mmCIF file of C-alpha atoms and ligand atoms in Angstrom:
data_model
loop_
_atom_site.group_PDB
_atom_site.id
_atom_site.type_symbol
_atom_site.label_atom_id
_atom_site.label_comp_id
_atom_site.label_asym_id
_atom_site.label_seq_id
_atom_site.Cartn_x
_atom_site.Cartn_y
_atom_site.Cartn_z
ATOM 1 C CA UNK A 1 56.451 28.326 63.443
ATOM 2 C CA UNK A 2 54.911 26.573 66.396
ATOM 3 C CA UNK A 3 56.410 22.872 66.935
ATOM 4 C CA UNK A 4 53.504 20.780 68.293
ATOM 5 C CA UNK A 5 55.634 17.687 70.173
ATOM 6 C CA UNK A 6 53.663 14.771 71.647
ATOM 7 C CA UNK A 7 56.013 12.403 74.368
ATOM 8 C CA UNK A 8 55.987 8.617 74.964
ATOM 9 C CA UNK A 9 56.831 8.407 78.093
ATOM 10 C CA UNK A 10 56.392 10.857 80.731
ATOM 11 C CA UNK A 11 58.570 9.958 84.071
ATOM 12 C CA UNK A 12 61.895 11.608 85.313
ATOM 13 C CA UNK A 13 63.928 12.911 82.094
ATOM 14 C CA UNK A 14 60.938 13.768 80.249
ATOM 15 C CA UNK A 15 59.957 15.882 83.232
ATOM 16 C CA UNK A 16 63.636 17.627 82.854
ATOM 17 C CA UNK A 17 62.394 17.919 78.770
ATOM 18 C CA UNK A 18 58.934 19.483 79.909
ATOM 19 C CA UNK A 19 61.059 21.906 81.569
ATOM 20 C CA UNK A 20 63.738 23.201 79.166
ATOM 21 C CA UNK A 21 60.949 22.967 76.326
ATOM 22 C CA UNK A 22 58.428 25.417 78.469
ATOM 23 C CA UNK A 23 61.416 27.840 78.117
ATOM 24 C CA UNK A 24 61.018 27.720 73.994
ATOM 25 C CA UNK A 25 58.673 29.443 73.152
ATOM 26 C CA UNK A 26 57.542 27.883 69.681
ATOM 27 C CA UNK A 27 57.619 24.162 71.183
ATOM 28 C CA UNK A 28 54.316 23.414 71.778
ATOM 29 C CA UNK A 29 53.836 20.362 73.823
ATOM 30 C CA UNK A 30 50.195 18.569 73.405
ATOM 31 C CA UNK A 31 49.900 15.508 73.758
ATOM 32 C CA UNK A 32 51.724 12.221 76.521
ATOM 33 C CA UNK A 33 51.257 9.414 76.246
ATOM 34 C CA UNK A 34 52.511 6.975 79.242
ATOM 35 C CA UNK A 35 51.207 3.330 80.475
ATOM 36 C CA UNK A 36 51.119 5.026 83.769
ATOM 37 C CA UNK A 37 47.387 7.174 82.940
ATOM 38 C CA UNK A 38 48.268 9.225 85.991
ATOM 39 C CA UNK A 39 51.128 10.210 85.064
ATOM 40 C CA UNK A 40 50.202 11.179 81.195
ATOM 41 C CA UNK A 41 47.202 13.344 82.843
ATOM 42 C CA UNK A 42 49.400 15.282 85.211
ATOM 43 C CA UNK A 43 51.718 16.294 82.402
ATOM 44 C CA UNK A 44 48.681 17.181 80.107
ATOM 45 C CA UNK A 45 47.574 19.580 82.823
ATOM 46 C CA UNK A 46 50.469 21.072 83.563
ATOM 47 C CA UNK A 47 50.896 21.868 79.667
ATOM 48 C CA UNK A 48 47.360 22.281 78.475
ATOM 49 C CA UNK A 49 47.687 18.579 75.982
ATOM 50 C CA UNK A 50 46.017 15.374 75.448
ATOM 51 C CA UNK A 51 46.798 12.252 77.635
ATOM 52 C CA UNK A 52 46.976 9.435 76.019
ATOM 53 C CA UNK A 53 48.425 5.678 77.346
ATOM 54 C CA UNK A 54 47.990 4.144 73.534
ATOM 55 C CA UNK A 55 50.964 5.896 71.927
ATOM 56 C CA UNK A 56 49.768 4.512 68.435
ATOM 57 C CA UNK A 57 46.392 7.078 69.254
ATOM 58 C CA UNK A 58 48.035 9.770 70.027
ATOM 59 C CA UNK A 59 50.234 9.824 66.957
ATOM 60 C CA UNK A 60 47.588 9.245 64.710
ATOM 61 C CA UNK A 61 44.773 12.060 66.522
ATOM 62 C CA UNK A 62 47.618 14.769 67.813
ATOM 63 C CA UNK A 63 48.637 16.313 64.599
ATOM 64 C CA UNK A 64 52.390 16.230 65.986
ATOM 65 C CA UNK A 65 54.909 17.792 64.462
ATOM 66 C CA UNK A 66 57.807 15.837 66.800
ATOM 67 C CA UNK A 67 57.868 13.464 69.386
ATOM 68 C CA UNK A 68 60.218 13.111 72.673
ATOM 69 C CA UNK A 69 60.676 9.456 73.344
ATOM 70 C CA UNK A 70 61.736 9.282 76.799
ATOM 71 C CA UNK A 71 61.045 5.244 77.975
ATOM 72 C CA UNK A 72 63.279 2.877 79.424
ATOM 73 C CA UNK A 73 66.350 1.492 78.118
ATOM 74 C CA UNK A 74 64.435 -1.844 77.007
ATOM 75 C CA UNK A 75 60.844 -0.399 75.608
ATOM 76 C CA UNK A 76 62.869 0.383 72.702
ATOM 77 C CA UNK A 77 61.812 -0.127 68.678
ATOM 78 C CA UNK A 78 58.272 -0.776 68.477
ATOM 79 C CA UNK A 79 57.724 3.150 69.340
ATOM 80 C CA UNK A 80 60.303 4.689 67.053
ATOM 81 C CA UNK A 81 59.045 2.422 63.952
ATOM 82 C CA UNK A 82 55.789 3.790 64.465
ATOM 83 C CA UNK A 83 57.130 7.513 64.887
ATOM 84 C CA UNK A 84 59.622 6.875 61.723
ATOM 85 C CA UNK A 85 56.383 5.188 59.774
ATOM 86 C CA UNK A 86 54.410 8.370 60.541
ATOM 87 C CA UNK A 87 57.198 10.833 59.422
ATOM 88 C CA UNK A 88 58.032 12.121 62.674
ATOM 89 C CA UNK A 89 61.519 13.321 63.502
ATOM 90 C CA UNK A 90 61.822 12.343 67.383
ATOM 91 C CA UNK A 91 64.274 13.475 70.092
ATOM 92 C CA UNK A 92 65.013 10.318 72.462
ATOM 93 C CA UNK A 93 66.906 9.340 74.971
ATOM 94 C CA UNK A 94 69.747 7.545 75.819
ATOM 95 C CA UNK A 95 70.989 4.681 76.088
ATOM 96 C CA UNK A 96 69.084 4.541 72.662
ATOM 97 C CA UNK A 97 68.564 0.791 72.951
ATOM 98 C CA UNK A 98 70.219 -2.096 74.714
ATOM 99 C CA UNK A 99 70.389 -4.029 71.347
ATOM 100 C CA UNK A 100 72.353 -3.351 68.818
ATOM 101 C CA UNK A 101 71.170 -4.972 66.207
ATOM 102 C CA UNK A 102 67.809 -3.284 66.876
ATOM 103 C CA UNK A 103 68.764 -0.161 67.234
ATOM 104 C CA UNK A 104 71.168 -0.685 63.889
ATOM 105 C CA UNK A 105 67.632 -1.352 62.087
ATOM 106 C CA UNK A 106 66.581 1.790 63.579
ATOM 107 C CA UNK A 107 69.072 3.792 61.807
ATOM 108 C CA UNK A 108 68.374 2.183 58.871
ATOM 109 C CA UNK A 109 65.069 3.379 58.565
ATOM 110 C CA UNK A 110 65.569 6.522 60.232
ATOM 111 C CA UNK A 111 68.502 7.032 57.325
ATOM 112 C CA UNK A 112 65.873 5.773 55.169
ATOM 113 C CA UNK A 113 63.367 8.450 55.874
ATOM 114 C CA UNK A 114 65.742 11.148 56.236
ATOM 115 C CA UNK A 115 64.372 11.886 59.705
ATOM 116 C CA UNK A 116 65.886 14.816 62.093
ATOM 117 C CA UNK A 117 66.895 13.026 65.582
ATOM 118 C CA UNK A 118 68.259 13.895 68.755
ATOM 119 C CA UNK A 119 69.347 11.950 71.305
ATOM 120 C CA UNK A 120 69.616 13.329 75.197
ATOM 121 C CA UNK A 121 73.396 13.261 75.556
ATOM 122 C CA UNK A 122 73.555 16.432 77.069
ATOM 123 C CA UNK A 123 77.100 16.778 78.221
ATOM 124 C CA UNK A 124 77.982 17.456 75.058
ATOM 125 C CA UNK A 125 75.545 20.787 75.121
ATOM 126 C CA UNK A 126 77.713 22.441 78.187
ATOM 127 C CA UNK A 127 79.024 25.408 76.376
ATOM 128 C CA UNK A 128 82.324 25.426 79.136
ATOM 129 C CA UNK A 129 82.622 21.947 76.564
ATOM 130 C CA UNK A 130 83.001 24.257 73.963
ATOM 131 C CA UNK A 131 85.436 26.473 75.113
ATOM 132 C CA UNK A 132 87.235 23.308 76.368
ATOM 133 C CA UNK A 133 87.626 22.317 72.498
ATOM 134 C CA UNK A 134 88.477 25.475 71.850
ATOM 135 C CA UNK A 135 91.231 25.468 74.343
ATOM 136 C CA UNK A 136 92.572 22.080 73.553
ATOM 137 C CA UNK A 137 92.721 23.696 69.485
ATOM 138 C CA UNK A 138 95.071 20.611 67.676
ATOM 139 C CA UNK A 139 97.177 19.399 70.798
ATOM 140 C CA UNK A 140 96.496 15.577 71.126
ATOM 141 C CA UNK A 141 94.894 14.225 74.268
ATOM 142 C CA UNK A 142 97.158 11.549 75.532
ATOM 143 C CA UNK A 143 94.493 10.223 78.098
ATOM 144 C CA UNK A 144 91.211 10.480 79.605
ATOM 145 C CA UNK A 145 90.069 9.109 83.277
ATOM 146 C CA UNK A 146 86.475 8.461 83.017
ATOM 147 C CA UNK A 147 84.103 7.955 86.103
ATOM 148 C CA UNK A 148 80.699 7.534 87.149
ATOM 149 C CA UNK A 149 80.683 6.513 90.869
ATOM 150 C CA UNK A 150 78.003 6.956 93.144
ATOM 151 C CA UNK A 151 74.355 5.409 94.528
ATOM 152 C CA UNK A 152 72.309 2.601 92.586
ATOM 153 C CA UNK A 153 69.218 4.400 90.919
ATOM 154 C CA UNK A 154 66.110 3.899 92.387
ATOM 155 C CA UNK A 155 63.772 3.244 88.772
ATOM 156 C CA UNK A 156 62.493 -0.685 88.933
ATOM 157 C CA UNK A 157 64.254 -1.166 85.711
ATOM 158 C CA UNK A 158 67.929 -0.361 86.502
ATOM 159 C CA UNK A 159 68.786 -4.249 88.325
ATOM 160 C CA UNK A 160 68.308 -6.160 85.254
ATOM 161 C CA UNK A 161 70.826 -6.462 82.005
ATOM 162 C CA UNK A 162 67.982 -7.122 80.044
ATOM 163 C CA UNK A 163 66.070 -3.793 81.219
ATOM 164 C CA UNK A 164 68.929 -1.391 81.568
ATOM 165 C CA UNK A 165 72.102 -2.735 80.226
ATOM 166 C CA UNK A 166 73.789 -2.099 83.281
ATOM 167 C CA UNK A 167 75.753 0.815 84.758
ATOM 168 C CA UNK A 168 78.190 1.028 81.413
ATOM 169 C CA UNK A 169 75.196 1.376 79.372
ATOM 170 C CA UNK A 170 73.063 3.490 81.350
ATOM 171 C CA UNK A 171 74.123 6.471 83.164
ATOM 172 C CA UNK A 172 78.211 5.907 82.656
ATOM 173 C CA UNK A 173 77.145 6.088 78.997
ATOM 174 C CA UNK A 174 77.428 9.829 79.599
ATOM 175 C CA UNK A 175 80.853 9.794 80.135
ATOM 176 C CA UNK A 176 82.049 7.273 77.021
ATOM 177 C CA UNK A 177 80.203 9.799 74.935
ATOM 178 C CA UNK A 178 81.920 12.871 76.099
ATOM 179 C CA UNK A 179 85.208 10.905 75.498
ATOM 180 C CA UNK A 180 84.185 10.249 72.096
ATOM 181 C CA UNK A 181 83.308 14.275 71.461
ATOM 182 C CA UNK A 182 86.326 14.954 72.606
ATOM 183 C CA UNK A 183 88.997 11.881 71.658
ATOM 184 C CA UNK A 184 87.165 10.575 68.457
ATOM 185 C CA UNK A 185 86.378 6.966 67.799
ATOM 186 C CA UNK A 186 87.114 4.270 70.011
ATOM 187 C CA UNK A 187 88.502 1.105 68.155
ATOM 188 C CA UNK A 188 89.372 -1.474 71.120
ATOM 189 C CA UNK A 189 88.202 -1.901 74.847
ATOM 190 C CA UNK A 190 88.685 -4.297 77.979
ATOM 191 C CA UNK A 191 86.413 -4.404 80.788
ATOM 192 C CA UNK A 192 86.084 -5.839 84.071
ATOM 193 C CA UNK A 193 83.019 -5.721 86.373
ATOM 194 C CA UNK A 194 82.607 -6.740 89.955
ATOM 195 C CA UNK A 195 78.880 -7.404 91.827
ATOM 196 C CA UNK A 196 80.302 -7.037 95.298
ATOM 197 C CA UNK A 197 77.879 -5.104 97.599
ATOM 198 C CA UNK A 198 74.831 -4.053 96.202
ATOM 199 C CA UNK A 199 73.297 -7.763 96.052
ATOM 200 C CA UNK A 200 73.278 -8.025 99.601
ATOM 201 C CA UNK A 201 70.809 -4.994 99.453
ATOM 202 C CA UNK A 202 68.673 -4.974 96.789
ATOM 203 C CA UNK A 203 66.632 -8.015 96.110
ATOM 204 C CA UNK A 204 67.262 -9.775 92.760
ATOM 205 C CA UNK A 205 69.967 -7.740 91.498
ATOM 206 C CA UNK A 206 71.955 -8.643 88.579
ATOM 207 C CA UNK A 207 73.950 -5.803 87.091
ATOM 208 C CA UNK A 208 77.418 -5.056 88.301
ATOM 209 C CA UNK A 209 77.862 -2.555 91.160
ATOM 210 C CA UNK A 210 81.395 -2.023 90.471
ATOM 211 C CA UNK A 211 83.532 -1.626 86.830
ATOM 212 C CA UNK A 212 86.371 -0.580 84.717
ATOM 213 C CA UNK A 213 86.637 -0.142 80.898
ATOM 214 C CA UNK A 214 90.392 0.466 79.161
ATOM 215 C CA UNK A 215 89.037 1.895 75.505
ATOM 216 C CA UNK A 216 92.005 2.742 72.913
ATOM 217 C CA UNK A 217 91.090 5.789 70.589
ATOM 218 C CA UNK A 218 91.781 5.763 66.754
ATOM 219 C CA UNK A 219 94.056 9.128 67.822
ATOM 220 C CA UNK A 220 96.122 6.419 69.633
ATOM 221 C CA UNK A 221 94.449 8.181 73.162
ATOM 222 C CA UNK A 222 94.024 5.951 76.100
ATOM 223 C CA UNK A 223 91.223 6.269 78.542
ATOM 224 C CA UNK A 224 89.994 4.282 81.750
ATOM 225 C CA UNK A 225 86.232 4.458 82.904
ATOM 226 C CA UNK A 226 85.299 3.317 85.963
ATOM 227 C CA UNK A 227 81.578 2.830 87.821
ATOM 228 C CA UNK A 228 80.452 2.242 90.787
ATOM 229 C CA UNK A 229 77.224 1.893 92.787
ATOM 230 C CA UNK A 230 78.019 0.836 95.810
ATOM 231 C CA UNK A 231 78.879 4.064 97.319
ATOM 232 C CA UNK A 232 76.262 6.256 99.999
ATOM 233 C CA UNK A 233 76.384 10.042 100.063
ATOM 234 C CA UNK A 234 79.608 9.956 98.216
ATOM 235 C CA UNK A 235 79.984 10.490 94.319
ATOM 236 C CA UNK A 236 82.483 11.408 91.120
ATOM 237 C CA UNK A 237 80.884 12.202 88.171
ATOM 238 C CA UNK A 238 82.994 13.310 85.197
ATOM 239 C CA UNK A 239 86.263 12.626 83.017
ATOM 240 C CA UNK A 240 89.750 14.601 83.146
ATOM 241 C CA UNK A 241 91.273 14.885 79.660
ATOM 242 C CA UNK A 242 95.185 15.301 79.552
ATOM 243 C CA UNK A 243 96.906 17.466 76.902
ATOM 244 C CA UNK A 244 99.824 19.825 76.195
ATOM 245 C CA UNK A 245 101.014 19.334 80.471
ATOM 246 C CA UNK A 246 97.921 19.995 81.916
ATOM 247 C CA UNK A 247 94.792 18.201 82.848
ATOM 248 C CA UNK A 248 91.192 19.490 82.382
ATOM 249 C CA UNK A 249 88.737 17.799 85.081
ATOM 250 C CA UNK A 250 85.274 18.010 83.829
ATOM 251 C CA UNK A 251 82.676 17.808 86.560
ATOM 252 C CA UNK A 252 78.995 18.608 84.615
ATOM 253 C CA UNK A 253 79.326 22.039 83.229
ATOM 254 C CA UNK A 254 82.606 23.257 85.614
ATOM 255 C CA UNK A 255 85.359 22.359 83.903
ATOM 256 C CA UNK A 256 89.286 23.229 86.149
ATOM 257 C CA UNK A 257 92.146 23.284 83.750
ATOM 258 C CA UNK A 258 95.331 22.631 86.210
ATOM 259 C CA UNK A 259 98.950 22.140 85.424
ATOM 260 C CA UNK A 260 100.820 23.560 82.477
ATOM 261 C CA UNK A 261 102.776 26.329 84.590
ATOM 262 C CA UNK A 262 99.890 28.002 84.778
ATOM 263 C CA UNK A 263 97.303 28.717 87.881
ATOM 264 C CA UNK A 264 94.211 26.632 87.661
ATOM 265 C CA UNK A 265 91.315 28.283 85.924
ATOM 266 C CA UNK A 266 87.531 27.239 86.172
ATOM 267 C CA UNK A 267 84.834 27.802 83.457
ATOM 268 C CA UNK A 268 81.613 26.928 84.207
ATOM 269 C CA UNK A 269 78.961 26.498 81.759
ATOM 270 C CA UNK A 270 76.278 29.492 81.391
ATOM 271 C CA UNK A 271 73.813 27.638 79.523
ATOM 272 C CA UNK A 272 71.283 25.167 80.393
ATOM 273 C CA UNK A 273 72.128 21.872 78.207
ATOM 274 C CA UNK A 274 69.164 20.566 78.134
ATOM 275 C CA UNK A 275 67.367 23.844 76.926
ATOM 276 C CA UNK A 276 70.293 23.941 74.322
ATOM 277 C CA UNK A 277 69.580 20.742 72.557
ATOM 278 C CA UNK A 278 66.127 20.776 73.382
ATOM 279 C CA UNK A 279 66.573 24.161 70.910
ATOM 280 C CA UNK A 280 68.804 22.673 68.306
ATOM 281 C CA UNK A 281 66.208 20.152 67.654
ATOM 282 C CA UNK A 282 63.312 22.664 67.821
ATOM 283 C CA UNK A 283 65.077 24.695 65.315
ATOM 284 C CA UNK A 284 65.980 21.895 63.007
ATOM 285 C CA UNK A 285 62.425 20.718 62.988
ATOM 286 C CA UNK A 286 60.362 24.195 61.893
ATOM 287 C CA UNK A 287 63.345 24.472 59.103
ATOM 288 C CA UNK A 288 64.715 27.539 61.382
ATOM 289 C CA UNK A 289 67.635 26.047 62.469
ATOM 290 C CA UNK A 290 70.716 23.757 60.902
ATOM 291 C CA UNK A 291 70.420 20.405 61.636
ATOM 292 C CA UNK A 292 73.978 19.775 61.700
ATOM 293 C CA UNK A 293 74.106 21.714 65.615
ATOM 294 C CA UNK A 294 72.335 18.878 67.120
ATOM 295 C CA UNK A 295 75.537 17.301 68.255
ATOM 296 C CA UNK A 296 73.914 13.737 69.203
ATOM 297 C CA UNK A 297 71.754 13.083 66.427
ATOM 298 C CA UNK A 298 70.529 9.086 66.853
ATOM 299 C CA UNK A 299 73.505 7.259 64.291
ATOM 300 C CA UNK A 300 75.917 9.247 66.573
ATOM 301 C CA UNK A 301 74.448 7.563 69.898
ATOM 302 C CA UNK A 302 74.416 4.262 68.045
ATOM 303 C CA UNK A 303 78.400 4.586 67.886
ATOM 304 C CA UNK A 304 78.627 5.321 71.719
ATOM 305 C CA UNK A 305 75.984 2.261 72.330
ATOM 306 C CA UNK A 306 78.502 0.128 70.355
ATOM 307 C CA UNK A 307 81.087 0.835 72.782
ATOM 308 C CA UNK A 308 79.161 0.551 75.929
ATOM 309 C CA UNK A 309 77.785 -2.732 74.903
ATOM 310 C CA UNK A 310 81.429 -3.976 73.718
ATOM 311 C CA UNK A 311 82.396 -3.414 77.533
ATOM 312 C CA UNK A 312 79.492 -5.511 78.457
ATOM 313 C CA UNK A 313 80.701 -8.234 75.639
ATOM 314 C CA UNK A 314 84.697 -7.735 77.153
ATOM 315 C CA UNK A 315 83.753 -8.430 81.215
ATOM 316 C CA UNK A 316 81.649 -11.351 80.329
ATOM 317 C CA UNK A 317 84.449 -12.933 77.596
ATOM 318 C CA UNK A 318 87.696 -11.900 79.189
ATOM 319 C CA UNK A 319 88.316 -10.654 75.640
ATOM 320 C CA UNK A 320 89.721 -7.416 74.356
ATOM 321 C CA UNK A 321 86.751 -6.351 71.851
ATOM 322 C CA UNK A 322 87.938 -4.507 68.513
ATOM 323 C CA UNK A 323 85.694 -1.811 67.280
HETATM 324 N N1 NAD B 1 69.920 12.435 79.827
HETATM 325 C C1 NAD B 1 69.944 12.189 81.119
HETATM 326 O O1 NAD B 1 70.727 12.725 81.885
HETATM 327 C C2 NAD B 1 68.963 11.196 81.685
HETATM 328 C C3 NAD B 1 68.588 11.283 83.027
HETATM 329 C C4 NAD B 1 67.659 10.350 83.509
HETATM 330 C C5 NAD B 1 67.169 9.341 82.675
HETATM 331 N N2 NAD B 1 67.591 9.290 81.374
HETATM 332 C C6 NAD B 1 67.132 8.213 80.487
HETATM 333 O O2 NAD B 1 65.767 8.385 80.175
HETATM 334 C C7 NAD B 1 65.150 7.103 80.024
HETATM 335 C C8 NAD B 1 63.950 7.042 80.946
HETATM 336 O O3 NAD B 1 64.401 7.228 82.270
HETATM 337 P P1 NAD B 1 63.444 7.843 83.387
HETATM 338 O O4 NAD B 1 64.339 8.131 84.545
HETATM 339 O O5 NAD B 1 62.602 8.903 82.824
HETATM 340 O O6 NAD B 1 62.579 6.549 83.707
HETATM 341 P P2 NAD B 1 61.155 6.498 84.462
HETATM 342 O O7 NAD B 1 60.997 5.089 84.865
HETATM 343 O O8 NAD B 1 61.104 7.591 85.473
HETATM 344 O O9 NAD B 1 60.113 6.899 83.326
HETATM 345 C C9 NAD B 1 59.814 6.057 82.234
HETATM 346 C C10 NAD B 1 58.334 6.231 81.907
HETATM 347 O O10 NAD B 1 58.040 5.413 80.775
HETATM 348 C C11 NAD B 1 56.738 4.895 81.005
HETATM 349 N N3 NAD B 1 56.508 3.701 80.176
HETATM 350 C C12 NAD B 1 57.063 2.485 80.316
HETATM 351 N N4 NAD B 1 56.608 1.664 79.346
HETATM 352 C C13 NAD B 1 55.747 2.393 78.581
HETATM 353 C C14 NAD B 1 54.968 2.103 77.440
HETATM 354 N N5 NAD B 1 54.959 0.884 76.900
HETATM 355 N N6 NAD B 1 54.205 3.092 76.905
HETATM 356 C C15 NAD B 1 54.206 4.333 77.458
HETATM 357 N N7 NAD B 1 54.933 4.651 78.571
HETATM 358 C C16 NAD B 1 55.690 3.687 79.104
HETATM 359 C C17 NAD B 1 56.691 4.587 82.492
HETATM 360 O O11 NAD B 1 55.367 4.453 82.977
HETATM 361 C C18 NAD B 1 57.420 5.796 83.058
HETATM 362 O O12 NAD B 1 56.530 6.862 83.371
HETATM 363 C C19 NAD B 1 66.223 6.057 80.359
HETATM 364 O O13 NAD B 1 66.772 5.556 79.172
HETATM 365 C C20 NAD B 1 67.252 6.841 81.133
HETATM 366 O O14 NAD B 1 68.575 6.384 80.969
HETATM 367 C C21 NAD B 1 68.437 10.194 80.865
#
């Protein structure tokens, strides 16, 4: 059954969701809606839809099936109460929110409605993830070293805590949610952040350029996660997991298991993870597919947003946070 999906939204990652979705061939994407009109008419060209820039118009004229909510980090819950008021299960992406209370109301009613979601943690969608898992079988990870260190992002709304949460809650996000996949819940964390470069740069900048998170697992795992974005043409991006002797160092979809007595091995993913949960939610939309394979549906993210934000609460207290 064709999937007719309408986006709010339409800059960098939904550009990476035009993509995978053009690869499925049931998702049918007709209508964007952005407050940018240019941009909203170049994606209805490129797909054949209906630009829009009032999203409450296009859900009430597009006949959607789904929407892709793909805004930043601060545009958040006026658009998914009118998608949940119209019915409409809705992929979106992350950070979900940079309020928690808000986006706790959001799961309310999405609970309420019993509404299919996704949310655009992708790492979790590298199959070489799943063969890690299946590696790791029962042996307990004794600790994790997260990190996200690179550049500062170029989008207006990344300098602000108001607009992007900061570094812990926007891209490093990534990271604390593949240590949750693989560690389980998180139920303490410390953080200290540092604004030591980056001001001297970029005009008006408030969020820190440098950080560290301790986070203690229920599993009685430990795991650091550090950011930076003060480096230039420089970067890390990914966590190592320790279990059993060795050490698995996840970079995107490669994943090098080392140690253990054995020689290092490398798996790297063969699937596209953004076509892969782009298709778990397709699938669990026309009724074709179990719901229960979209591994980020939205009360998952809220869990990962709880932790990201506790970091935030930690550096500003000096306080351990308990989950
Ligand atoms: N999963 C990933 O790896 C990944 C990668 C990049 C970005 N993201 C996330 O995606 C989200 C968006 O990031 P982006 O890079 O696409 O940002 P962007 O700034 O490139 O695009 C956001 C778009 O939203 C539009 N917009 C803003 N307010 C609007 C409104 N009221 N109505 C309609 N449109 C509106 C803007 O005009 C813009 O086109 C962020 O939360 C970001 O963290 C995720």
């Amino acid at each position: 059954m064709a999937v007719r999906i309408g986006f709010i939204g339409t800059g960098g990652i939904a550009g990476a969701h035009r993509k995978a979705l053009a690869q499925i061939p049931k998702a049918q994407m007709v209508a964007f809606c952005d407050a940018d009109e240019a941009r909203a008419k170049a994606a209805a060209e490129e797909h054949g839809g209906t630009p829009y820039t009032d999203y409450r118009a296009m859900l009430s004229e597009a006949r959607l099936d789904a929407v892709y909510i793909c805004l930043p980090p601060c545009f958040h819950g006026e658009f998914e109460d009118a998608v949940i008021e119209a019915g409409l299960p809705f992929f979106i992406e992350k950070p979900i929110d940079v309020d928690l209370a808000r986006a706790t109301a959001t799961a309310a009613k999405i609970a309420a409605k019993g509404l299919i979601t996704g949310v655009g943690y992708h790492w979790r969608h590298y199959d070489s993830v799943d063969w890690l898992q299946t590696v790791i079988g029962d042996q307990p990870i004794g600790l994790a070293l997260g990190y996200w260190l690179g550049g500062t992002p170029g989008v207006w709304w990344w300098r602000k805590w108001a607009t992007s949460g900061g570094q812990m809650v926007e891209q490093c996000t990534h990271i604390t949610d593949l240590a949750r996949w693989l560690l389980g819940e998180v139920t303490a964390v410390y953080a200290q952040y540092n604004l030591y470069r980056m001001h001297e740069k970029l005009e008006g900048l408030e969020v820190a350029d440098a950080g560290t998170a301790t986070l203690t697992f229920a599993s009685g795992a430990v795991c650091t996660i550090s950011t930076s974005c003060a480096l230039e043409g420089v970067g890390q991006v990914g966590l190592d997991v320790h279990f059993g002797g060795k050490v698995a160092e996840i970079r995107g979809g490669n994943i090098t298991i080392k140690g253990g007595g054995v020689e290092a091995f490398t798996n790297k993913a063969l699937l596209n993870p953004t076509v892969r949960e782009d298709t778990f939610f397709v699938d669990a939309v026309d009724g074709s597919g179990d719901p229960t394979l979209i591994r980020s549906p939205y009360p998952e993210a809220l869990k990962t947003l709880a932790v990201t934000l506790a970091m935030n609460e930690s550096a500003r207290s000096g306080q351990v946070i308990t989950l």
